[in-house]
């Protein structure tokens, strides 16, 4: 698994320099694995969320969206299994006091073996790890780490503690603290948005008169106290998810699981990303709620990693909430079962979930778009950094640039912006030479620049420049909107 650390670092620097992503509370030296989106990052993120919402909710008659609260009744997380099961096996190095996720250090070792040409050994190591994880065999995992001479990146030693489980949920106190027992007021920050959908299943089904199969979608924040969190916005402690729970008749889960696997992969390909940059990864160790699960992985500069999970969650969640809340989570299906000639009747629906991280999608889109180009000729050295975003995701669609700051050219540029800004995000810039302004727009991923010059005053035409080809052509002002909307 070749990784390209330099490229990854270059993307991180670019994000900071051009207002995409900043470390959180940077003036206080930041906060581990927490990031803020700047002026262009937040536009990009919003466009990604809008695109997902449109393809899931707007284009599917049987999917509706909700926006549930982050705080939920604490019993939610007992019922969902997160209090007891939402943990990862960890190991500490006694010399550096650094804590690692066991699967992460073993995977890093496999990467190292692969890079050194020992592909068979790397594959064997991952296979052994998968089967030990599936059995929850912690002693076996520790032995595997020791036998493969895996050392701590900080201390360089293999002086390891035993492997233990750590819960990843954040907790806080809710309301005034009235009791001596802090546990009584303890409330969790949701580690996934899905449970907000499950507890509202009946509310939505009844008020929306939804008929199975139907889906409930949601975009929102989730929080996980990740132990190893040094991969920029790939692994954050506060992040955003776009999830959809699809409620189905029991017994049809295999068919719907395959349906959503294909539909979600199609969505990924519609971002203009080549098929060989993606792969499916089937889970060997299934989560406590699933009867089948896979990840869609993208080939990031740090290797193939998960962007989205597709999980066949059975009736685990609804049944668990039914049991803990003592409220029925049933659906009455009056469609006729051909086998019996009678209606299917009452049942707790099964669920297939699609769950994609907004931030990982931002990182995927940035990784895909980032290009350093050498444009040198015999006469002069030249280069540019360009973000080749799909037009629909680009933070700015159109930059309007008056050639000079005088002679009425800025006024024409402003009036073009006034005509276009209702339709898409525009940007006005008059500082610096036109060449420098083009380069800056390339670095922000702006697909179209329009330059207003003296000829504009005579014939109402402008130069439109295309980001990817850098080609320019003369068009009349009233063609601009149509040219851009065609690409959108
Ligand atoms: P991983 O194995 O990488 O920790 P996961 O399998 O725990 O991820 P899920 O619980 O399936 O992740 O969550 C669904 C999606 O939410 C993931 O595919 C990912 O895009 C996103 N996600 C999960 N954890 C994080 C995180 N710490 N930071 C950013 N995105 C995350």
Short mmCIF file of C-alpha atoms and ligand atoms in Angstrom, two decimals:
data_model
loop_
_atom_site.label_atom_id
_atom_site.label_comp_id
_atom_site.label_asym_id
_atom_site.label_seq_id
_atom_site.Cartn_x
_atom_site.Cartn_y
_atom_site.Cartn_z
CA UNK A 1 0.00 0.00 0.00
CA UNK A 2 2.03 2.90 -1.26
CA UNK A 3 1.30 6.04 0.68
CA UNK A 4 2.25 9.51 -0.35
CA UNK A 5 3.02 11.36 2.82
CA UNK A 6 4.42 14.43 1.05
CA UNK A 7 1.25 14.85 -0.96
CA UNK A 8 -0.84 14.44 2.18
CA UNK A 9 1.20 17.10 4.01
CA UNK A 10 0.97 19.41 0.98
CA UNK A 11 -2.84 19.11 0.99
CA UNK A 12 -2.99 19.91 4.72
CA UNK A 13 -0.83 23.03 4.22
CA UNK A 14 -2.86 24.09 1.22
CA UNK A 15 -6.09 23.76 3.22
CA UNK A 16 -4.71 26.06 5.90
CA UNK A 17 -3.16 28.60 3.52
CA UNK A 18 -6.28 28.99 1.37
CA UNK A 19 -8.96 29.09 4.08
CA UNK A 20 -10.33 25.53 3.85
CA UNK A 21 -9.47 23.96 7.21
CA UNK A 22 -7.82 25.37 10.35
CA UNK A 23 -6.79 23.58 13.55
CA UNK A 24 -9.43 24.34 16.21
CA UNK A 25 -8.61 27.20 18.63
CA UNK A 26 -5.24 27.53 16.97
CA UNK A 27 -4.20 30.60 18.97
CA UNK A 28 -4.08 28.27 21.99
CA UNK A 29 -2.04 25.71 20.02
CA UNK A 30 -5.07 23.77 18.82
CA UNK A 31 -7.08 20.89 20.24
CA UNK A 32 -6.19 17.32 19.27
CA UNK A 33 -8.15 16.00 16.30
CA UNK A 34 -10.61 18.92 16.27
CA UNK A 35 -10.73 21.20 13.22
CA UNK A 36 -12.60 24.28 12.02
CA UNK A 37 -13.70 24.85 8.44
CA UNK A 38 -12.75 28.23 7.02
CA UNK A 39 -14.51 30.36 4.46
CA UNK A 40 -13.95 28.01 1.51
CA UNK A 41 -13.92 24.73 3.40
CA UNK A 42 -17.36 25.45 4.80
CA UNK A 43 -18.71 26.16 1.30
CA UNK A 44 -17.20 22.91 0.01
CA UNK A 45 -18.62 20.98 2.95
CA UNK A 46 -22.05 22.51 2.47
CA UNK A 47 -22.04 21.64 -1.23
CA UNK A 48 -21.17 18.03 -0.39
CA UNK A 49 -24.00 17.87 2.16
CA UNK A 50 -26.46 19.43 -0.28
CA UNK A 51 -25.45 16.99 -3.00
CA UNK A 52 -25.92 14.00 -0.67
CA UNK A 53 -29.26 15.34 0.62
CA UNK A 54 -30.48 15.92 -2.90
CA UNK A 55 -29.52 12.45 -4.11
CA UNK A 56 -30.95 10.68 -1.06
CA UNK A 57 -34.01 12.74 -0.05
CA UNK A 58 -35.04 14.89 -2.98
CA UNK A 59 -34.63 12.19 -5.61
CA UNK A 60 -36.20 9.33 -3.64
CA UNK A 61 -39.89 9.65 -2.95
CA UNK A 62 -39.68 7.07 -0.16
CA UNK A 63 -36.88 8.76 1.80
CA UNK A 64 -37.46 11.69 4.14
CA UNK A 65 -35.04 13.68 6.27
CA UNK A 66 -35.00 14.64 9.95
CA UNK A 67 -32.80 16.68 12.26
CA UNK A 68 -32.63 15.07 15.71
CA UNK A 69 -30.91 16.53 18.77
CA UNK A 70 -27.36 15.60 19.72
CA UNK A 71 -28.38 14.99 23.35
CA UNK A 72 -30.54 11.93 23.79
CA UNK A 73 -32.01 10.12 26.77
CA UNK A 74 -29.14 8.12 28.30
CA UNK A 75 -31.08 4.85 28.01
CA UNK A 76 -30.78 5.21 24.22
CA UNK A 77 -27.13 4.25 24.48
CA UNK A 78 -27.80 1.35 26.84
CA UNK A 79 -30.35 -0.01 24.36
CA UNK A 80 -28.15 0.55 21.32
CA UNK A 81 -25.30 -1.36 22.95
CA UNK A 82 -22.93 1.61 22.89
CA UNK A 83 -22.47 1.75 26.68
CA UNK A 84 -21.33 -1.88 26.75
CA UNK A 85 -19.85 -2.40 23.31
CA UNK A 86 -18.66 0.85 21.74
CA UNK A 87 -15.03 0.30 22.47
CA UNK A 88 -11.86 -0.53 20.65
CA UNK A 89 -9.04 -2.83 21.77
CA UNK A 90 -6.12 -0.62 22.82
CA UNK A 91 -2.60 -1.20 23.97
CA UNK A 92 -0.26 1.17 25.85
CA UNK A 93 3.48 1.42 25.51
CA UNK A 94 4.89 1.48 29.06
CA UNK A 95 7.95 3.56 28.11
CA UNK A 96 6.25 6.37 26.17
CA UNK A 97 2.81 6.08 27.87
CA UNK A 98 1.33 6.34 24.38
CA UNK A 99 -1.93 4.51 23.69
CA UNK A 100 -2.63 2.85 20.34
CA UNK A 101 -5.56 1.14 18.71
CA UNK A 102 -4.43 -2.44 18.23
CA UNK A 103 -5.74 -2.74 14.65
CA UNK A 104 -3.99 0.51 13.69
CA UNK A 105 -0.49 -0.51 14.77
CA UNK A 106 -0.87 -3.93 13.16
CA UNK A 107 -2.11 -2.35 9.92
CA UNK A 108 0.82 0.09 9.97
CA UNK A 109 3.19 -2.90 10.30
CA UNK A 110 1.46 -4.56 7.34
CA UNK A 111 1.94 -1.36 5.30
CA UNK A 112 5.62 -1.41 6.19
CA UNK A 113 5.98 -5.05 5.12
CA UNK A 114 4.15 -4.36 1.87
CA UNK A 115 6.33 -1.33 1.10
CA UNK A 116 9.41 -3.53 1.62
CA UNK A 117 8.03 -6.01 -0.94
CA UNK A 118 6.85 -8.67 1.58
CA UNK A 119 3.27 -8.74 0.33
CA UNK A 120 2.58 -12.33 1.45
CA UNK A 121 3.74 -11.62 5.00
CA UNK A 122 1.61 -8.44 5.10
CA UNK A 123 -1.48 -10.32 3.97
CA UNK A 124 -0.92 -13.11 6.47
CA UNK A 125 -0.52 -10.61 9.30
CA UNK A 126 -3.82 -8.87 8.42
CA UNK A 127 -5.59 -12.22 8.13
CA UNK A 128 -4.36 -13.30 11.56
CA UNK A 129 -5.40 -9.96 13.02
CA UNK A 130 -8.90 -10.21 11.52
CA UNK A 131 -9.50 -13.65 12.96
CA UNK A 132 -8.18 -12.68 16.44
CA UNK A 133 -10.38 -9.55 16.41
CA UNK A 134 -13.37 -11.64 15.39
CA UNK A 135 -12.79 -13.91 18.40
CA UNK A 136 -12.06 -10.97 20.78
CA UNK A 137 -8.83 -12.80 21.55
CA UNK A 138 -6.85 -10.04 23.30
CA UNK A 139 -4.01 -12.29 24.49
CA UNK A 140 -3.60 -13.55 20.93
CA UNK A 141 -3.46 -9.96 19.63
CA UNK A 142 -0.74 -9.07 22.12
CA UNK A 143 1.26 -12.13 21.09
CA UNK A 144 0.81 -11.18 17.42
CA UNK A 145 2.18 -7.69 18.17
CA UNK A 146 5.15 -9.13 20.04
CA UNK A 147 5.91 -11.84 17.49
CA UNK A 148 5.92 -9.29 14.68
CA UNK A 149 8.26 -7.03 16.68
CA UNK A 150 5.91 -4.09 16.45
CA UNK A 151 7.40 -1.16 18.36
CA UNK A 152 6.07 2.16 19.62
CA UNK A 153 6.79 4.99 17.16
CA UNK A 154 7.83 7.28 20.05
CA UNK A 155 9.87 5.08 22.40
CA UNK A 156 10.96 2.55 19.80
CA UNK A 157 10.38 -0.26 22.34
CA UNK A 158 7.98 -3.20 22.49
CA UNK A 159 7.33 -2.85 26.20
CA UNK A 160 3.53 -3.24 25.89
CA UNK A 161 0.71 -3.51 28.43
CA UNK A 162 -2.05 -6.09 27.95
CA UNK A 163 -4.70 -5.32 25.33
CA UNK A 164 -7.81 -3.68 26.87
CA UNK A 165 -11.11 -2.22 25.69
CA UNK A 166 -11.78 1.57 25.93
CA UNK A 167 -15.19 3.16 25.43
CA UNK A 168 -15.16 5.94 22.84
CA UNK A 169 -18.21 7.94 24.00
CA UNK A 170 -17.87 11.43 25.46
CA UNK A 171 -20.05 12.20 28.45
CA UNK A 172 -21.10 15.35 30.26
CA UNK A 173 -23.56 16.39 32.98
CA UNK A 174 -27.09 17.37 32.13
CA UNK A 175 -28.95 20.12 33.99
CA UNK A 176 -28.23 21.20 37.57
CA UNK A 177 -26.30 18.58 39.52
CA UNK A 178 -28.65 17.60 42.30
CA UNK A 179 -27.33 14.27 43.30
CA UNK A 180 -24.07 13.06 44.84
CA UNK A 181 -23.94 10.39 42.22
CA UNK A 182 -22.44 11.92 39.06
CA UNK A 183 -23.67 8.89 37.10
CA UNK A 184 -27.26 10.03 37.64
CA UNK A 185 -26.86 13.20 35.55
CA UNK A 186 -24.52 11.62 33.02
CA UNK A 187 -25.43 12.14 29.42
CA UNK A 188 -23.55 11.21 26.26
CA UNK A 189 -22.70 13.16 23.15
CA UNK A 190 -24.07 10.95 20.37
CA UNK A 191 -21.36 8.80 18.74
CA UNK A 192 -23.55 8.27 15.65
CA UNK A 193 -26.62 10.01 14.27
CA UNK A 194 -28.45 6.73 13.60
CA UNK A 195 -30.08 6.41 17.03
CA UNK A 196 -31.90 9.74 16.54
CA UNK A 197 -33.54 8.07 13.54
CA UNK A 198 -34.44 4.84 15.34
CA UNK A 199 -36.13 6.57 18.29
CA UNK A 200 -38.17 8.65 15.81
CA UNK A 201 -39.06 5.71 13.60
CA UNK A 202 -42.74 5.63 14.62
CA UNK A 203 -43.11 9.43 14.73
CA UNK A 204 -41.98 9.70 11.13
CA UNK A 205 -43.73 6.56 9.90
CA UNK A 206 -47.08 7.64 11.33
CA UNK A 207 -46.99 11.39 10.63
CA UNK A 208 -45.52 10.87 7.16
CA UNK A 209 -47.76 7.86 6.37
CA UNK A 210 -44.63 6.08 5.22
CA UNK A 211 -45.01 2.63 3.69
CA UNK A 212 -42.26 0.04 3.92
CA UNK A 213 -39.75 0.08 2.29
CA UNK A 214 -38.84 3.64 3.27
CA UNK A 215 -35.84 5.55 4.52
CA UNK A 216 -35.07 8.29 7.05
CA UNK A 217 -32.00 10.41 6.38
CA UNK A 218 -30.08 12.76 8.61
CA UNK A 219 -26.97 14.92 8.54
CA UNK A 220 -25.43 15.87 11.86
CA UNK A 221 -22.55 15.97 14.29
CA UNK A 222 -21.20 12.90 16.07
CA UNK A 223 -18.52 12.66 18.74
CA UNK A 224 -15.98 9.94 19.48
CA UNK A 225 -13.08 10.05 21.86
CA UNK A 226 -10.70 8.62 19.27
CA UNK A 227 -7.43 7.50 20.78
CA UNK A 228 -5.23 7.69 17.74
CA UNK A 229 -6.19 10.86 15.97
CA UNK A 230 -3.38 12.20 13.84
CA UNK A 231 -4.80 11.98 10.36
CA UNK A 232 -6.13 15.50 9.78
CA UNK A 233 -9.89 15.49 9.11
CA UNK A 234 -9.90 11.75 8.43
CA UNK A 235 -10.20 10.88 12.11
CA UNK A 236 -11.67 13.61 14.29
CA UNK A 237 -13.17 13.69 17.76
CA UNK A 238 -16.03 15.88 16.56
CA UNK A 239 -17.20 15.13 13.05
CA UNK A 240 -20.26 15.02 10.87
CA UNK A 241 -22.13 12.08 9.41
CA UNK A 242 -24.70 11.69 6.62
CA UNK A 243 -26.74 8.63 7.48
CA UNK A 244 -29.80 6.93 6.08
CA UNK A 245 -31.69 4.09 7.72
CA UNK A 246 -33.80 2.12 5.26
CA UNK A 247 -36.67 0.21 6.90
CA UNK A 248 -37.61 -3.04 5.19
CA UNK A 249 -39.57 -6.25 5.54
CA UNK A 250 -37.65 -8.99 7.43
CA UNK A 251 -36.11 -11.44 4.99
CA UNK A 252 -35.45 -8.83 2.29
CA UNK A 253 -32.28 -7.48 3.88
CA UNK A 254 -29.86 -9.25 1.52
CA UNK A 255 -31.53 -7.74 -1.54
CA UNK A 256 -31.64 -4.22 -0.05
CA UNK A 257 -28.08 -4.48 1.21
CA UNK A 258 -26.93 -5.22 -2.35
CA UNK A 259 -29.18 -2.44 -3.68
CA UNK A 260 -27.65 0.19 -1.40
CA UNK A 261 -24.11 -1.04 -1.97
CA UNK A 262 -24.59 -0.46 -5.70
CA UNK A 263 -26.49 2.84 -5.29
CA UNK A 264 -23.90 4.32 -2.96
CA UNK A 265 -21.01 3.29 -5.21
CA UNK A 266 -22.82 4.97 -8.09
CA UNK A 267 -23.04 8.17 -6.01
CA UNK A 268 -19.30 8.06 -5.41
CA UNK A 269 -18.59 7.59 -9.11
CA UNK A 270 -20.89 10.53 -9.89
CA UNK A 271 -18.30 12.74 -8.16
CA UNK A 272 -16.16 12.12 -11.23
CA UNK A 273 -13.77 9.85 -9.31
CA UNK A 274 -12.42 6.83 -11.22
CA UNK A 275 -13.71 3.37 -10.24
CA UNK A 276 -10.20 2.08 -9.50
CA UNK A 277 -9.84 4.66 -6.70
CA UNK A 278 -12.56 2.80 -4.77
CA UNK A 279 -12.97 -0.67 -3.39
CA UNK A 280 -15.39 -2.54 -1.14
CA UNK A 281 -14.06 -4.02 2.06
CA UNK A 282 -16.26 -6.68 3.67
CA UNK A 283 -16.24 -6.74 7.47
CA UNK A 284 -14.93 -9.92 9.01
CA UNK A 285 -15.72 -8.91 12.58
CA UNK A 286 -19.32 -7.74 12.45
CA UNK A 287 -20.57 -5.08 14.87
CA UNK A 288 -22.99 -6.28 17.52
CA UNK A 289 -26.00 -5.12 15.47
CA UNK A 290 -25.11 -6.34 11.97
CA UNK A 291 -25.66 -9.48 9.85
CA UNK A 292 -23.63 -8.11 6.92
CA UNK A 293 -21.45 -5.02 6.57
CA UNK A 294 -18.92 -3.49 4.24
CA UNK A 295 -17.00 -0.27 3.78
CA UNK A 296 -16.50 1.77 0.65
CA UNK A 297 -12.82 2.63 0.73
CA UNK A 298 -11.12 5.38 -1.25
CA UNK A 299 -7.44 5.43 -2.12
CA UNK A 300 -6.36 8.47 -0.04
CA UNK A 301 -2.74 9.67 -0.11
CA UNK A 302 -2.50 7.68 3.15
CA UNK A 303 -3.73 4.51 1.42
CA UNK A 304 -7.12 2.82 0.94
CA UNK A 305 -9.35 3.87 3.87
CA UNK A 306 -13.03 3.84 4.76
CA UNK A 307 -15.23 6.72 3.63
CA UNK A 308 -18.62 5.07 4.00
CA UNK A 309 -20.11 2.07 5.77
CA UNK A 310 -23.08 0.03 4.55
CA UNK A 311 -24.58 -2.12 7.27
CA UNK A 312 -27.42 -4.58 7.39
CA UNK A 313 -28.47 -3.81 10.98
CA UNK A 314 -31.27 -6.41 11.22
CA UNK A 315 -34.02 -5.46 13.71
CA UNK A 316 -31.44 -5.09 16.47
CA UNK A 317 -31.94 -1.38 17.19
CA UNK A 318 -35.73 -1.17 16.98
CA UNK A 319 -36.10 -4.34 19.06
CA UNK A 320 -33.69 -3.05 21.68
CA UNK A 321 -35.56 0.28 21.93
CA UNK A 322 -38.83 -1.61 22.15
CA UNK A 323 -37.45 -3.64 25.03
CA UNK A 324 -35.92 -0.72 26.97
CA UNK A 325 -38.73 1.80 26.34
CA UNK A 326 -41.58 -0.72 26.59
CA UNK A 327 -43.10 1.02 23.54
CA UNK A 328 -44.01 -1.05 20.49
CA UNK A 329 -41.74 -0.42 17.50
CA UNK A 330 -43.92 -2.30 15.06
CA UNK A 331 -45.24 -1.69 11.62
CA UNK A 332 -48.45 -3.10 10.17
CA UNK A 333 -47.84 -4.30 6.64
CA UNK A 334 -51.12 -4.81 4.74
CA UNK A 335 -49.44 -5.96 1.53
CA UNK A 336 -50.39 -9.53 0.68
CA UNK A 337 -47.81 -12.24 1.22
CA UNK A 338 -48.08 -14.42 -1.88
CA UNK A 339 -47.02 -17.51 0.03
CA UNK A 340 -49.92 -17.33 2.50
CA UNK A 341 -52.40 -15.16 0.64
CA UNK A 342 -52.70 -13.02 3.79
CA UNK A 343 -51.26 -9.60 4.74
CA UNK A 344 -47.74 -9.65 6.15
CA UNK A 345 -49.19 -8.11 9.32
CA UNK A 346 -47.25 -6.73 12.29
CA UNK A 347 -43.48 -6.91 12.53
CA UNK A 348 -40.43 -4.99 13.69
CA UNK A 349 -38.78 -3.82 10.46
CA UNK A 350 -35.24 -4.73 9.47
CA UNK A 351 -32.84 -1.93 8.57
CA UNK A 352 -30.11 -1.36 6.00
CA UNK A 353 -27.97 1.67 6.83
CA UNK A 354 -25.71 3.82 4.68
CA UNK A 355 -23.36 5.96 6.76
CA UNK A 356 -20.85 8.35 5.23
CA UNK A 357 -18.57 10.84 6.98
CA UNK A 358 -18.86 14.42 5.71
CA UNK A 359 -15.29 15.24 6.72
CA UNK A 360 -13.85 12.12 5.11
CA UNK A 361 -15.74 13.02 1.95
CA UNK A 362 -14.25 16.52 2.09
CA UNK A 363 -10.82 14.95 2.44
CA UNK A 364 -11.53 12.55 -0.42
CA UNK A 365 -12.71 15.36 -2.72
CA UNK A 366 -9.68 17.48 -1.79
CA UNK A 367 -7.27 14.56 -2.32
CA UNK A 368 -8.80 13.87 -5.70
CA UNK A 369 -8.81 17.53 -6.76
CA UNK A 370 -5.33 18.57 -5.63
CA UNK A 371 -2.81 18.78 -8.45
CA UNK A 372 0.63 20.37 -8.66
CA UNK A 373 1.39 21.19 -12.29
CA UNK A 374 4.69 22.14 -13.87
CA UNK A 375 3.93 24.65 -16.62
CA UNK A 376 7.53 25.58 -17.45
CA UNK A 377 8.47 26.35 -21.03
CA UNK A 378 11.90 26.82 -22.61
CA UNK A 379 11.58 30.54 -21.88
CA UNK A 380 10.42 30.53 -18.26
CA UNK A 381 9.78 28.40 -15.24
CA UNK A 382 6.18 28.24 -14.13
CA UNK A 383 3.93 26.05 -12.03
CA UNK A 384 0.52 26.07 -10.42
CA UNK A 385 -1.48 24.27 -7.75
CA UNK A 386 -5.01 23.62 -8.92
CA UNK A 387 -7.98 22.06 -7.15
CA UNK A 388 -9.98 20.32 -9.86
CA UNK A 389 -13.25 20.11 -7.96
CA UNK A 390 -16.36 18.95 -9.81
CA UNK A 391 -18.20 22.18 -10.68
CA UNK A 392 -21.16 21.23 -8.46
CA UNK A 393 -18.89 21.01 -5.38
CA UNK A 394 -16.56 23.97 -6.04
CA UNK A 395 -16.82 26.62 -3.26
CA UNK A 396 -16.79 29.46 -5.81
CA UNK A 397 -18.26 28.85 -9.25
CA UNK A 398 -17.35 32.15 -10.90
CA UNK A 399 -14.71 34.81 -10.27
CA UNK A 400 -15.22 38.15 -11.99
CA UNK A 401 -12.00 40.11 -12.49
CA UNK A 402 -11.76 43.64 -13.92
CA UNK A 403 -8.49 43.97 -15.84
CA UNK A 404 -7.77 47.32 -14.13
CA UNK A 405 -9.32 49.14 -11.18
CA UNK A 406 -10.47 52.14 -13.23
CA UNK A 407 -12.27 53.41 -16.32
CA UNK A 408 -15.56 51.83 -15.31
CA UNK A 409 -14.33 48.20 -15.56
CA UNK A 410 -15.04 47.45 -11.85
CA UNK A 411 -18.62 48.68 -12.34
CA UNK A 412 -19.19 46.27 -15.22
CA UNK A 413 -17.67 43.44 -13.17
CA UNK A 414 -19.96 44.25 -10.22
CA UNK A 415 -22.99 44.27 -12.44
CA UNK A 416 -22.08 40.81 -13.83
CA UNK A 417 -21.84 39.57 -10.24
CA UNK A 418 -25.21 41.12 -9.44
CA UNK A 419 -26.76 39.22 -12.33
CA UNK A 420 -25.17 35.89 -11.37
CA UNK A 421 -25.13 35.81 -7.57
CA UNK A 422 -28.72 34.62 -7.19
CA UNK A 423 -27.82 31.53 -9.19
CA UNK A 424 -24.40 30.51 -7.82
CA UNK A 425 -21.53 31.65 -5.60
CA UNK A 426 -19.47 34.42 -7.22
CA UNK A 427 -16.31 36.19 -6.18
CA UNK A 428 -14.98 39.64 -7.06
CA UNK A 429 -11.24 40.36 -7.12
CA UNK A 430 -9.39 43.42 -8.44
CA UNK A 431 -6.06 43.17 -6.61
CA UNK A 432 -2.83 41.92 -8.32
CA UNK A 433 -2.07 41.14 -11.95
CA UNK A 434 -4.58 39.08 -13.87
CA UNK A 435 -2.12 36.14 -14.01
CA UNK A 436 -1.76 36.10 -10.23
CA UNK A 437 -5.52 36.31 -9.78
CA UNK A 438 -6.01 33.30 -12.09
CA UNK A 439 -3.49 31.30 -10.05
CA UNK A 440 -5.26 32.17 -6.82
CA UNK A 441 -8.60 31.06 -8.25
CA UNK A 442 -6.96 27.79 -9.44
CA UNK A 443 -5.76 27.23 -5.88
CA UNK A 444 -9.32 27.69 -4.59
CA UNK A 445 -10.71 25.42 -7.29
CA UNK A 446 -12.82 28.06 -9.05
CA UNK A 447 -13.87 26.51 -12.39
CA UNK A 448 -14.63 29.78 -14.26
CA UNK A 449 -12.99 33.20 -14.30
CA UNK A 450 -14.36 36.08 -16.32
CA UNK A 451 -12.15 39.06 -17.13
CA UNK A 452 -13.65 42.44 -17.95
CA UNK A 453 -11.41 44.57 -20.21
CA UNK A 454 -11.63 47.63 -22.46
CA UNK A 455 -13.20 45.64 -25.29
CA UNK A 456 -16.07 44.79 -22.91
CA UNK A 457 -17.04 48.45 -22.95
CA UNK A 458 -17.33 48.36 -26.72
CA UNK A 459 -19.05 45.06 -27.46
CA UNK A 460 -20.30 43.59 -24.14
CA UNK A 461 -17.98 40.60 -24.39
CA UNK A 462 -15.63 39.19 -21.74
CA UNK A 463 -12.87 36.59 -21.64
CA UNK A 464 -13.93 33.41 -19.91
CA UNK A 465 -11.09 31.20 -18.66
CA UNK A 466 -11.55 27.52 -17.86
CA UNK A 467 -9.69 26.26 -14.79
CA UNK A 468 -8.73 22.77 -15.97
CA UNK A 469 -7.57 23.56 -19.51
CA UNK A 470 -6.59 27.19 -18.82
CA UNK A 471 -8.13 27.94 -22.20
CA UNK A 472 -9.76 31.29 -22.76
CA UNK A 473 -12.47 32.39 -25.10
CA UNK A 474 -14.42 35.52 -25.83
CA UNK A 475 -18.12 35.29 -25.00
CA UNK A 476 -20.87 37.82 -24.64
CA UNK A 477 -21.89 38.77 -21.09
CA UNK A 478 -25.36 37.34 -21.49
CA UNK A 479 -23.93 33.86 -22.24
CA UNK A 480 -22.11 33.55 -18.89
CA UNK A 481 -24.96 32.13 -16.81
CA UNK A 482 -25.87 29.52 -19.43
CA UNK A 483 -22.25 28.34 -19.78
CA UNK A 484 -21.93 27.80 -16.04
CA UNK A 485 -25.37 26.32 -15.50
CA UNK A 486 -24.70 23.78 -18.21
CA UNK A 487 -21.77 22.48 -16.12
CA UNK A 488 -23.83 22.50 -12.93
P1 LIG B 1 -13.17 3.63 11.53
O1 LIG B 1 -13.06 2.13 11.45
O2 LIG B 1 -12.33 4.35 10.50
O3 LIG B 1 -12.99 4.17 12.91
P2 LIG B 1 -15.96 3.24 11.76
O4 LIG B 1 -16.13 1.93 11.07
O5 LIG B 1 -15.93 3.28 13.24
O6 LIG B 1 -14.68 4.01 11.17
P3 LIG B 1 -18.68 4.00 11.31
O7 LIG B 1 -19.06 3.80 12.71
O8 LIG B 1 -19.10 3.00 10.30
O9 LIG B 1 -17.08 4.22 11.23
O10 LIG B 1 -19.12 5.47 10.89
C1 LIG B 1 -19.61 5.79 9.59
C2 LIG B 1 -18.76 6.83 8.92
O11 LIG B 1 -18.53 7.94 9.78
C3 LIG B 1 -17.38 6.34 8.53
O12 LIG B 1 -17.40 5.65 7.30
C4 LIG B 1 -16.60 7.62 8.46
O13 LIG B 1 -16.74 8.22 7.17
C5 LIG B 1 -17.25 8.49 9.50
N1 LIG B 1 -16.42 8.53 10.71
C6 LIG B 1 -16.39 7.62 11.71
N2 LIG B 1 -15.53 7.99 12.67
C7 LIG B 1 -14.99 9.16 12.26
C8 LIG B 1 -14.03 10.07 12.82
N3 LIG B 1 -13.47 9.84 14.00
N4 LIG B 1 -13.72 11.19 12.12
C9 LIG B 1 -14.29 11.45 10.93
N5 LIG B 1 -15.20 10.64 10.36
C10 LIG B 1 -15.56 9.52 11.01
#
